[in-house]
Amino acid sequence: MGSPTSLPATALLWLSLWTAWAQALDNGLALTPTMGWLHWERFLCNTNCDSDPHNCISEQLFMQMADLMVSEGWKNVGYQYVCIDDCWLAATRDAQNRLQPDMKRFPSGIKKLADYVHSKGLKLGIYQDVGKKTCAGFPGSFGFYELDAQTFADWGIDLLKFDGCNYGTLNLLAEGYRNMSLALNKTGRSIVYSCEWPFYMKFFKQPNYTEIREYCNHWRNFDDIYDSWNSLKTILDWTAGHQDLIVPAAGPGGWNDPDMLVIGNFGLSWDQQVTQMALWAIMAAPLLMSNDLRTIDPNSKALLQNKEVIAINQDPLGKQGYLERKVEDFELWKRPLSQGALAVAVVNRREIGSSRSFVLLGNDWACKQKCVITRLLPTHKDLGLHNCTSAIKVQVNPTGTVLLKLTASEDTAHHKLFSESDTWHSMDTL
Ligand code: GLA
């Protein structure tokens, strides 16, 4: 047993440790899921600016994306972070061990690029790795967490995607993620911290999401997304299969990250793009597009800029949605929203045939009073006021999704109240 005077000292030690954790957890950022653009899925590690100047990883690419984020309305609907992924670095650190960009591709330096992005009212994200090398083989942050965090802060960086390749041991992985979080915090600059900690650790040990949430603003759990329906499916299936573990971990300040939006690229049909947008809203996922804003087609752009769907994603309650049930190759996903509202997504997982109908009953949304129902995707349609006995039939294309929003309402004066028979009569038109 310690002397009477040692007790307050112990308490102080715990208090200071707790304060450090609390600061790392509570950096005031990502109170709703981060929105922006990230180069990886579309532009990968294209360093060949001689033969492919238009698409290589260079300051010009990020400046162009920043310009378009403003001129094409992305910033207006909430996309804010322009993010650099792997392959921006020079092959070595400088004489003072500081990170430096490849000077041929980033001749103005990262600070100038950050200034440019900030001058547009946007924020700049960058990429590093917990280990000795990044996934693409550039110098990693191992042994330099404080120096690198300070370098990023000095440059004016606003988000760090911290990868986990070449991490060494599980202990080093965890220490690295914790130490970089504390180092970023110590700089005093507001830097969103995007982790891949649980993804690398889950092969050996079940991640402790309470701890991960204390250190990260969002965290990747699963494989890299590819530009394909198959990839999208595996992400949805993994998420649903682990929802008891991961859904409770999400909330303001910390989010599960199912990886980039690939809407507007080559691999997803229209219906599959709708499914990605709807489910990323249900999952309260960071909305980080990886596409070419210079050439994106108008339909994909409109889908990504759909304000009603973005509002579901950004709902201030911050509860992640979940798969409620599967029936006949349909999936019914739900996300509780603020003010008692609810988002409901019906996914048709059948990959053959034509559109199929799914009937939602009043008890699917447990409408205590009356519900105003709006279909948000694939197109907007007001479906009016419904009660618990209503049944709604939705038509869903193969691999597509219908996204609905239900808002509690006691106001019958301004809405037509559908009786059960009205609804059934009108079902085919919904
Ligand atoms: C890992 C990450 C990807 C991307 C690449 C870059 O695979 O999961 O998102 O950052 O590294 O090399």
Short mmCIF file of C-alpha atoms and ligand atoms in Angstrom, two decimals:
data_model
loop_
_atom_site.label_atom_id
_atom_site.label_comp_id
_atom_site.label_asym_id
_atom_site.label_seq_id
_atom_site.Cartn_x
_atom_site.Cartn_y
_atom_site.Cartn_z
CA MET A 1 0.00 0.00 0.00
CA GLY A 2 1.37 3.43 -0.87
CA SER A 3 1.87 6.32 1.54
CA PRO A 4 -0.98 8.82 1.85
CA THR A 5 0.91 11.30 -0.33
CA SER A 6 1.41 8.83 -3.17
CA LEU A 7 -2.33 8.53 -3.75
CA PRO A 8 -2.88 11.97 -5.23
CA ALA A 9 0.23 11.48 -7.39
CA THR A 10 -1.21 8.27 -8.82
CA ALA A 11 -4.51 9.98 -9.37
CA LEU A 12 -2.72 12.81 -11.18
CA LEU A 13 -0.88 10.37 -13.39
CA TRP A 14 -4.14 8.70 -14.35
CA LEU A 15 -5.74 12.06 -14.91
CA SER A 16 -2.96 13.16 -17.25
CA LEU A 17 -3.07 9.88 -19.15
CA TRP A 18 -6.83 10.16 -19.41
CA THR A 19 -6.49 13.71 -20.67
CA ALA A 20 -4.08 12.56 -23.37
CA TRP A 21 -6.52 9.86 -24.47
CA ALA A 22 -9.46 12.17 -24.30
CA GLN A 23 -7.68 14.70 -26.51
CA ALA A 24 -6.76 12.07 -29.04
CA LEU A 25 -10.32 10.87 -29.09
CA ASP A 26 -11.94 14.23 -29.01
CA ASN A 27 -10.20 16.35 -31.61
CA GLY A 28 -13.49 17.97 -32.57
CA LEU A 29 -13.23 16.69 -36.16
CA ALA A 30 -15.36 14.43 -38.35
CA LEU A 31 -18.51 15.02 -36.33
CA THR A 32 -20.21 13.84 -39.51
CA PRO A 33 -18.48 11.54 -42.03
CA THR A 34 -15.65 13.20 -43.98
CA MET A 35 -16.49 14.23 -47.55
CA GLY A 36 -14.00 14.77 -50.32
CA TRP A 37 -11.92 13.26 -53.09
CA LEU A 38 -9.05 10.77 -52.82
CA HIS A 39 -6.85 9.83 -55.74
CA TRP A 40 -6.12 6.13 -55.13
CA GLU A 41 -8.72 3.92 -56.82
CA ARG A 42 -8.85 5.95 -60.04
CA PHE A 43 -5.25 7.15 -60.39
CA LEU A 44 -3.29 4.55 -58.39
CA CYS A 45 0.50 4.95 -58.39
CA ASN A 46 0.85 6.56 -61.80
CA THR A 47 4.17 8.40 -61.49
CA ASN A 48 4.86 8.61 -65.20
CA CYS A 49 4.31 12.28 -65.94
CA ASP A 50 6.41 12.13 -69.12
CA SER A 51 4.13 9.76 -70.94
CA ASP A 52 0.89 10.46 -69.05
CA PRO A 53 1.03 14.05 -67.77
CA HIS A 54 -2.75 14.29 -67.53
CA ASN A 55 -3.22 11.40 -65.11
CA CYS A 56 0.01 11.08 -63.16
CA ILE A 57 0.18 11.84 -59.42
CA SER A 58 1.29 15.47 -59.52
CA GLU A 59 0.41 18.83 -58.00
CA GLN A 60 -1.39 19.66 -61.24
CA LEU A 61 -3.86 16.80 -60.73
CA PHE A 62 -4.80 18.01 -57.25
CA MET A 63 -5.04 21.64 -58.34
CA GLN A 64 -7.36 20.64 -61.17
CA MET A 65 -9.53 18.61 -58.82
CA ALA A 66 -9.64 21.52 -56.35
CA ASP A 67 -10.70 23.90 -59.14
CA LEU A 68 -13.47 21.54 -60.22
CA MET A 69 -14.64 20.87 -56.68
CA VAL A 70 -15.51 24.55 -56.52
CA SER A 71 -16.65 25.27 -60.10
CA GLU A 72 -18.75 22.14 -60.50
CA GLY A 73 -20.70 22.43 -57.28
CA TRP A 74 -18.97 19.67 -55.25
CA LYS A 75 -17.92 22.03 -52.51
CA ASN A 76 -21.43 23.46 -52.27
CA VAL A 77 -22.91 20.09 -51.41
CA GLY A 78 -20.23 19.30 -48.82
CA TYR A 79 -17.21 17.67 -50.51
CA GLN A 80 -14.34 19.48 -48.88
CA TYR A 81 -11.15 17.41 -48.59
CA VAL A 82 -8.87 16.99 -51.64
CA CYS A 83 -6.71 14.02 -50.67
CA ILE A 84 -3.37 12.75 -51.90
CA ASP A 85 -2.84 8.99 -51.52
CA ASP A 86 0.37 6.96 -51.87
CA CYS A 87 3.18 7.79 -54.35
CA TRP A 88 3.61 11.52 -53.70
CA LEU A 89 6.93 11.08 -51.92
CA ALA A 90 10.53 11.31 -53.10
CA ALA A 91 12.53 8.08 -52.72
CA THR A 92 14.40 9.43 -49.67
CA ARG A 93 13.97 11.86 -46.76
CA ASP A 94 15.92 15.15 -46.82
CA ALA A 95 19.15 15.85 -44.91
CA GLN A 96 17.14 16.66 -41.74
CA ASN A 97 15.14 13.44 -42.11
CA ARG A 98 12.05 15.36 -43.16
CA LEU A 99 9.68 13.96 -45.72
CA GLN A 100 9.83 15.56 -49.13
CA PRO A 101 7.62 15.19 -52.18
CA ASP A 102 8.92 14.03 -55.54
CA MET A 103 10.16 17.41 -56.81
CA LYS A 104 9.52 16.65 -60.44
CA ARG A 105 5.84 15.96 -59.85
CA PHE A 106 5.33 18.44 -56.98
CA PRO A 107 7.78 21.22 -57.96
CA SER A 108 6.03 23.86 -55.82
CA GLY A 109 6.09 21.69 -52.69
CA ILE A 110 3.20 20.55 -50.51
CA LYS A 111 2.91 23.80 -48.55
CA LYS A 112 2.17 25.73 -51.75
CA LEU A 113 -0.33 23.09 -52.80
CA ALA A 114 -2.04 23.36 -49.41
CA ASP A 115 -2.14 27.15 -49.77
CA TYR A 116 -3.74 26.76 -53.17
CA VAL A 117 -6.34 24.28 -51.93
CA HIS A 118 -7.08 26.50 -48.91
CA SER A 119 -7.48 29.55 -51.17
CA LYS A 120 -10.41 27.67 -52.74
CA GLY A 121 -12.01 27.14 -49.33
CA LEU A 122 -11.08 23.44 -49.40
CA LYS A 123 -8.81 21.25 -47.28
CA LEU A 124 -5.82 19.10 -48.21
CA GLY A 125 -5.30 15.48 -47.19
CA ILE A 126 -2.10 13.46 -47.44
CA TYR A 127 -0.99 9.83 -47.06
CA GLN A 128 1.66 8.09 -44.97
CA ASP A 129 2.26 4.69 -43.44
CA VAL A 130 2.89 3.38 -39.94
CA GLY A 131 5.75 1.13 -41.12
CA LYS A 132 9.17 1.59 -42.65
CA LYS A 133 7.75 1.86 -46.14
CA THR A 134 4.37 2.78 -47.62
CA CYS A 135 2.42 0.11 -49.47
CA ALA A 136 3.93 1.32 -52.75
CA GLY A 137 7.47 1.30 -51.30
CA PHE A 138 8.10 4.98 -50.48
CA PRO A 139 9.65 6.02 -47.14
CA GLY A 140 7.23 5.28 -44.26
CA SER A 141 6.83 7.11 -40.97
CA PHE A 142 8.26 4.44 -38.63
CA GLY A 143 10.69 6.13 -36.23
CA PHE A 144 9.57 9.60 -37.36
CA TYR A 145 6.01 9.98 -36.13
CA GLU A 146 6.52 13.29 -34.33
CA LEU A 147 8.69 14.77 -37.05
CA ASP A 148 6.24 13.77 -39.79
CA ALA A 149 3.21 15.03 -37.86
CA GLN A 150 4.97 18.35 -37.38
CA THR A 151 5.97 18.49 -41.05
CA PHE A 152 2.34 17.91 -42.06
CA ALA A 153 1.16 20.60 -39.64
CA ASP A 154 3.81 23.03 -40.96
CA TRP A 155 2.65 22.40 -44.50
CA GLY A 156 -0.99 23.05 -43.57
CA ILE A 157 -2.27 19.52 -44.01
CA ASP A 158 -5.87 18.90 -42.85
CA LEU A 159 -6.22 15.10 -43.07
CA LEU A 160 -3.81 12.20 -42.79
CA LYS A 161 -4.60 8.80 -44.26
CA PHE A 162 -2.28 6.54 -42.28
CA ASP A 163 -1.78 3.15 -43.91
CA GLY A 164 -0.48 0.03 -42.19
CA CYS A 165 1.80 -1.74 -44.69
CA ASN A 166 5.14 -3.08 -43.41
CA TYR A 167 4.13 -2.55 -39.79
CA GLY A 168 6.45 -5.15 -38.28
CA THR A 169 4.67 -6.62 -35.24
CA LEU A 170 1.12 -6.23 -33.95
CA ASN A 171 2.48 -4.22 -31.03
CA LEU A 172 4.31 -1.87 -33.35
CA LEU A 173 1.17 -1.51 -35.45
CA ALA A 174 -0.89 -0.46 -32.42
CA GLU A 175 1.85 1.74 -30.98
CA GLY A 176 2.36 3.38 -34.34
CA TYR A 177 -1.30 4.24 -34.77
CA ARG A 178 -1.53 5.54 -31.21
CA ASN A 179 1.69 7.51 -31.41
CA MET A 180 0.82 9.19 -34.68
CA SER A 181 -2.57 10.17 -33.26
CA LEU A 182 -0.88 11.75 -30.22
CA ALA A 183 1.76 13.38 -32.42
CA LEU A 184 -0.86 14.97 -34.65
CA ASN A 185 -2.69 16.18 -31.59
CA LYS A 186 0.49 17.66 -30.18
CA THR A 187 0.99 19.85 -33.25
CA GLY A 188 -2.15 21.79 -32.28
CA ARG A 189 -3.38 21.71 -35.88
CA SER A 190 -6.77 20.19 -36.67
CA ILE A 191 -5.91 17.13 -38.74
CA VAL A 192 -8.48 14.42 -39.45
CA TYR A 193 -6.85 11.06 -38.73
CA SER A 194 -7.89 8.27 -41.10
CA CYS A 195 -6.61 4.83 -40.05
CA GLU A 196 -6.35 1.31 -41.43
CA TRP A 197 -5.49 -0.17 -38.03
CA PRO A 198 -8.35 -2.70 -37.73
CA PHE A 199 -7.87 -3.87 -41.32
CA TYR A 200 -4.26 -4.94 -40.67
CA MET A 201 -4.90 -6.27 -37.20
CA LYS A 202 -8.02 -8.32 -37.85
CA PHE A 203 -6.06 -11.20 -39.42
CA PHE A 204 -4.50 -11.91 -36.00
CA LYS A 205 -6.76 -10.47 -33.37
CA GLN A 206 -10.24 -8.99 -33.08
CA PRO A 207 -9.82 -5.22 -33.14
CA ASN A 208 -10.77 -3.30 -30.03
CA TYR A 209 -13.03 -0.66 -31.55
CA THR A 210 -13.40 1.25 -28.31
CA GLU A 211 -9.68 1.88 -28.40
CA ILE A 212 -9.50 2.52 -32.13
CA ARG A 213 -12.22 5.12 -31.78
CA GLU A 214 -10.18 6.86 -29.11
CA TYR A 215 -7.40 7.46 -31.59
CA CYS A 216 -8.87 7.63 -35.10
CA ASN A 217 -11.54 9.69 -36.86
CA HIS A 218 -12.25 6.87 -39.30
CA TRP A 219 -10.86 3.44 -39.88
CA ARG A 220 -10.76 0.97 -42.75
CA ASN A 221 -11.85 -2.55 -41.75
CA PHE A 222 -11.71 -4.41 -45.01
CA ASP A 223 -10.02 -4.84 -48.40
CA ASP A 224 -9.36 -2.04 -50.88
CA ILE A 225 -12.31 -1.22 -53.07
CA TYR A 226 -12.05 -2.00 -56.77
CA ASP A 227 -14.08 -0.59 -59.60
CA SER A 228 -16.43 -3.56 -59.75
CA TRP A 229 -19.74 -4.89 -58.46
CA ASN A 230 -17.92 -7.88 -57.05
CA SER A 231 -15.79 -5.62 -54.86
CA LEU A 232 -18.81 -3.62 -53.74
CA LYS A 233 -20.65 -6.82 -52.84
CA THR A 234 -17.81 -8.17 -50.73
CA ILE A 235 -17.64 -4.88 -48.80
CA LEU A 236 -21.39 -4.91 -48.12
CA ASP A 237 -21.30 -8.57 -47.11
CA TRP A 238 -18.34 -8.07 -44.79
CA THR A 239 -20.01 -5.06 -43.21
CA ALA A 240 -23.31 -6.87 -42.66
CA GLY A 241 -21.48 -9.95 -41.38
CA HIS A 242 -19.62 -7.90 -38.74
CA GLN A 243 -22.26 -5.32 -37.92
CA ASP A 244 -22.70 -6.36 -34.30
CA LEU A 245 -19.05 -5.54 -33.77
CA ILE A 246 -18.60 -2.42 -35.90
CA VAL A 247 -21.93 -0.55 -35.97
CA PRO A 248 -21.83 0.40 -32.25
CA ALA A 249 -18.34 1.84 -32.76
CA ALA A 250 -19.52 4.51 -35.19
CA GLY A 251 -20.68 7.93 -34.09
CA PRO A 252 -19.79 11.61 -34.28
CA GLY A 253 -15.99 11.87 -34.42
CA GLY A 254 -15.33 8.25 -35.47
CA TRP A 255 -16.61 6.20 -38.42
CA ASN A 256 -16.21 2.84 -40.09
CA ASP A 257 -14.71 3.44 -43.52
CA PRO A 258 -15.80 0.99 -46.25
CA ASP A 259 -13.41 2.78 -48.64
CA MET A 260 -13.81 5.14 -51.60
CA LEU A 261 -16.84 5.87 -53.73
CA VAL A 262 -16.08 4.59 -57.24
CA ILE A 263 -19.21 6.12 -58.79
CA GLY A 264 -18.43 7.73 -62.16
CA ASN A 265 -15.73 5.29 -63.22
CA PHE A 266 -15.90 2.25 -65.50
CA GLY A 267 -16.99 -0.80 -63.55
CA LEU A 268 -20.42 -0.16 -62.01
CA SER A 269 -23.72 -0.12 -63.89
CA TRP A 270 -26.14 2.69 -63.12
CA ASP A 271 -28.06 0.57 -60.62
CA GLN A 272 -24.84 -0.47 -58.89
CA GLN A 273 -23.79 3.17 -58.58
CA VAL A 274 -27.15 3.88 -56.95
CA THR A 275 -26.51 0.98 -54.58
CA GLN A 276 -23.13 2.36 -53.58
CA MET A 277 -24.49 5.85 -52.91
CA ALA A 278 -27.50 4.56 -50.96
CA LEU A 279 -25.52 2.12 -48.85
CA TRP A 280 -22.67 4.54 -48.11
CA ALA A 281 -25.41 6.84 -46.77
CA ILE A 282 -26.93 4.02 -44.68
CA MET A 283 -23.46 3.01 -43.37
CA ALA A 284 -22.56 6.58 -42.32
CA ALA A 285 -19.42 6.13 -44.41
CA PRO A 286 -16.88 8.79 -45.28
CA LEU A 287 -17.76 9.98 -48.80
CA LEU A 288 -14.37 10.06 -50.47
CA MET A 289 -14.82 9.91 -54.23
CA SER A 290 -12.10 8.43 -56.38
CA ASN A 291 -13.03 9.38 -59.91
CA ASP A 292 -12.09 11.90 -62.57
CA LEU A 293 -14.02 15.09 -61.92
CA ARG A 294 -12.81 16.40 -65.31
CA THR A 295 -14.78 13.84 -67.28
CA ILE A 296 -17.47 12.46 -64.95
CA ASP A 297 -20.81 11.90 -66.67
CA PRO A 298 -23.78 14.04 -65.62
CA ASN A 299 -25.81 11.17 -64.13
CA SER A 300 -23.01 10.02 -61.84
CA LYS A 301 -22.35 13.61 -60.88
CA ALA A 302 -26.00 14.20 -60.02
CA LEU A 303 -26.05 11.01 -57.95
CA LEU A 304 -22.93 12.02 -56.00
CA GLN A 305 -24.34 15.52 -55.52
CA ASN A 306 -27.81 14.36 -54.42
CA LYS A 307 -28.42 16.61 -51.43
CA GLU A 308 -31.13 14.46 -49.88
CA VAL A 309 -28.92 11.38 -49.89
CA ILE A 310 -25.94 13.37 -48.61
CA ALA A 311 -28.18 14.61 -45.78
CA ILE A 312 -28.83 11.00 -44.78
CA ASN A 313 -25.09 10.29 -44.82
CA GLN A 314 -24.42 13.43 -42.77
CA ASP A 315 -27.30 13.00 -40.33
CA PRO A 316 -26.23 14.63 -37.04
CA LEU A 317 -27.43 11.75 -34.89
CA GLY A 318 -24.46 9.85 -36.31
CA LYS A 319 -25.83 6.34 -35.94
CA GLN A 320 -24.63 3.84 -38.51
CA GLY A 321 -27.31 1.75 -40.24
CA TYR A 322 -27.45 -2.02 -40.39
CA LEU A 323 -28.84 -4.93 -42.38
CA GLU A 324 -32.15 -5.85 -40.78
CA ARG A 325 -33.07 -8.87 -42.80
CA LYS A 326 -32.66 -10.76 -46.03
CA VAL A 327 -35.59 -12.22 -47.84
CA GLU A 328 -35.62 -13.81 -51.30
CA ASP A 329 -32.40 -12.11 -52.36
CA PHE A 330 -33.61 -8.74 -51.11
CA GLU A 331 -31.75 -6.97 -48.34
CA LEU A 332 -33.51 -4.53 -46.05
CA TRP A 333 -31.15 -1.99 -44.49
CA LYS A 334 -32.16 0.68 -41.99
CA ARG A 335 -30.54 3.72 -40.46
CA PRO A 336 -32.08 5.67 -37.57
CA LEU A 337 -31.93 9.41 -38.20
CA SER A 338 -32.33 12.49 -36.04
CA GLN A 339 -35.83 13.66 -35.06
CA GLY A 340 -37.15 10.13 -35.15
CA ALA A 341 -36.73 9.77 -38.90
CA LEU A 342 -35.54 6.60 -40.59
CA ALA A 343 -33.73 5.72 -43.82
CA VAL A 344 -34.65 2.41 -45.42
CA ALA A 345 -32.78 0.81 -48.31
CA VAL A 346 -34.04 -2.18 -50.25
CA VAL A 347 -31.29 -3.85 -52.28
CA ASN A 348 -32.11 -6.43 -54.94
CA ARG A 349 -29.16 -8.81 -54.75
CA ARG A 350 -30.41 -11.01 -57.57
CA GLU A 351 -28.20 -10.71 -60.63
CA ILE A 352 -30.58 -12.16 -63.16
CA GLY A 353 -33.93 -11.21 -64.61
CA SER A 354 -35.74 -7.92 -64.37
CA SER A 355 -36.85 -5.57 -61.62
CA ARG A 356 -38.70 -7.25 -58.75
CA SER A 357 -41.14 -5.86 -56.25
CA PHE A 358 -40.70 -5.85 -52.51
CA VAL A 359 -43.48 -4.98 -50.11
CA LEU A 360 -42.67 -2.95 -47.03
CA LEU A 361 -45.28 -3.04 -44.31
CA GLY A 362 -45.96 -0.39 -41.70
CA ASN A 363 -44.23 -2.42 -39.03
CA ASP A 364 -41.05 -2.29 -41.16
CA TRP A 365 -40.62 1.27 -39.99
CA ALA A 366 -42.58 1.07 -36.76
CA CYS A 367 -44.30 4.35 -37.51
CA LYS A 368 -45.91 5.23 -34.22
CA GLN A 369 -47.91 8.05 -35.67
CA LYS A 370 -48.02 8.81 -39.34
CA CYS A 371 -45.01 8.78 -41.62
CA VAL A 372 -44.24 11.01 -44.54
CA ILE A 373 -42.41 8.77 -46.97
CA THR A 374 -40.10 10.04 -49.67
CA ARG A 375 -38.30 7.91 -52.19
CA LEU A 376 -34.83 9.40 -52.65
CA LEU A 377 -33.24 6.87 -55.01
CA PRO A 378 -33.15 5.87 -57.80
CA THR A 379 -35.24 9.02 -58.35
CA HIS A 380 -37.03 11.41 -56.03
CA LYS A 381 -40.72 10.81 -55.47
CA ASP A 382 -43.00 11.97 -52.68
CA LEU A 383 -45.02 8.99 -51.55
CA GLY A 384 -47.21 10.90 -49.12
CA LEU A 385 -48.44 10.17 -45.65
CA HIS A 386 -48.76 6.61 -44.40
CA ASN A 387 -49.74 4.87 -41.21
CA CYS A 388 -48.83 1.60 -39.58
CA THR A 389 -51.25 -0.37 -41.64
CA SER A 390 -49.90 0.92 -44.93
CA ALA A 391 -48.00 -1.30 -47.28
CA ILE A 392 -45.59 0.12 -49.82
CA LYS A 393 -44.41 -1.79 -52.83
CA VAL A 394 -41.09 -0.80 -54.33
CA GLN A 395 -39.65 -1.97 -57.64
CA VAL A 396 -35.91 -2.71 -57.50
CA ASN A 397 -33.68 -3.52 -60.47
CA PRO A 398 -31.13 -6.34 -60.25
CA THR A 399 -28.15 -5.12 -58.19
CA GLY A 400 -30.01 -1.83 -57.64
CA THR A 401 -31.42 -0.16 -54.54
CA VAL A 402 -34.47 1.87 -53.58
CA LEU A 403 -33.73 4.33 -50.80
CA LEU A 404 -36.59 5.76 -48.76
CA LYS A 405 -36.74 8.36 -46.03
CA LEU A 406 -39.48 8.20 -43.42
CA THR A 407 -40.27 11.21 -41.33
CA ALA A 408 -42.65 11.10 -38.41
CA SER A 409 -45.59 13.39 -38.87
CA GLU A 410 -48.76 14.13 -36.98
CA ASP A 411 -49.81 16.68 -39.51
CA THR A 412 -52.51 15.15 -41.65
CA ALA A 413 -53.80 18.46 -42.93
CA HIS A 414 -51.24 18.94 -45.67
CA HIS A 415 -50.79 15.36 -46.80
CA LYS A 416 -53.11 12.88 -48.29
CA LEU A 417 -53.47 10.04 -45.81
CA PHE A 418 -53.27 6.75 -47.67
CA SER A 419 -55.58 4.13 -46.34
CA GLU A 420 -54.45 0.56 -46.71
CA SER A 421 -56.59 0.03 -49.79
CA ASP A 422 -55.45 3.32 -51.39
CA THR A 423 -51.89 2.27 -50.92
CA TRP A 424 -52.40 -1.12 -52.42
CA HIS A 425 -54.13 0.48 -55.40
CA SER A 426 -51.34 2.94 -55.88
CA MET A 427 -48.55 0.48 -55.29
CA ASP A 428 -47.62 -0.23 -58.86
CA THR A 429 -46.89 3.38 -59.49
CA LEU A 430 -44.46 3.79 -56.57
C1 GLA B 1 -3.27 0.24 -49.39
C2 GLA B 1 -4.52 1.02 -49.01
C3 GLA B 1 -5.10 1.69 -50.25
C4 GLA B 1 -4.05 2.60 -50.85
C5 GLA B 1 -2.78 1.83 -51.17
C6 GLA B 1 -1.63 2.72 -51.59
O1 GLA B 1 -3.57 -0.85 -50.22
O2 GLA B 1 -5.47 0.18 -48.43
O3 GLA B 1 -6.27 2.43 -49.92
O4 GLA B 1 -3.79 3.66 -49.97
O5 GLA B 1 -2.35 1.08 -50.03
O6 GLA B 1 -0.47 2.06 -51.83
#
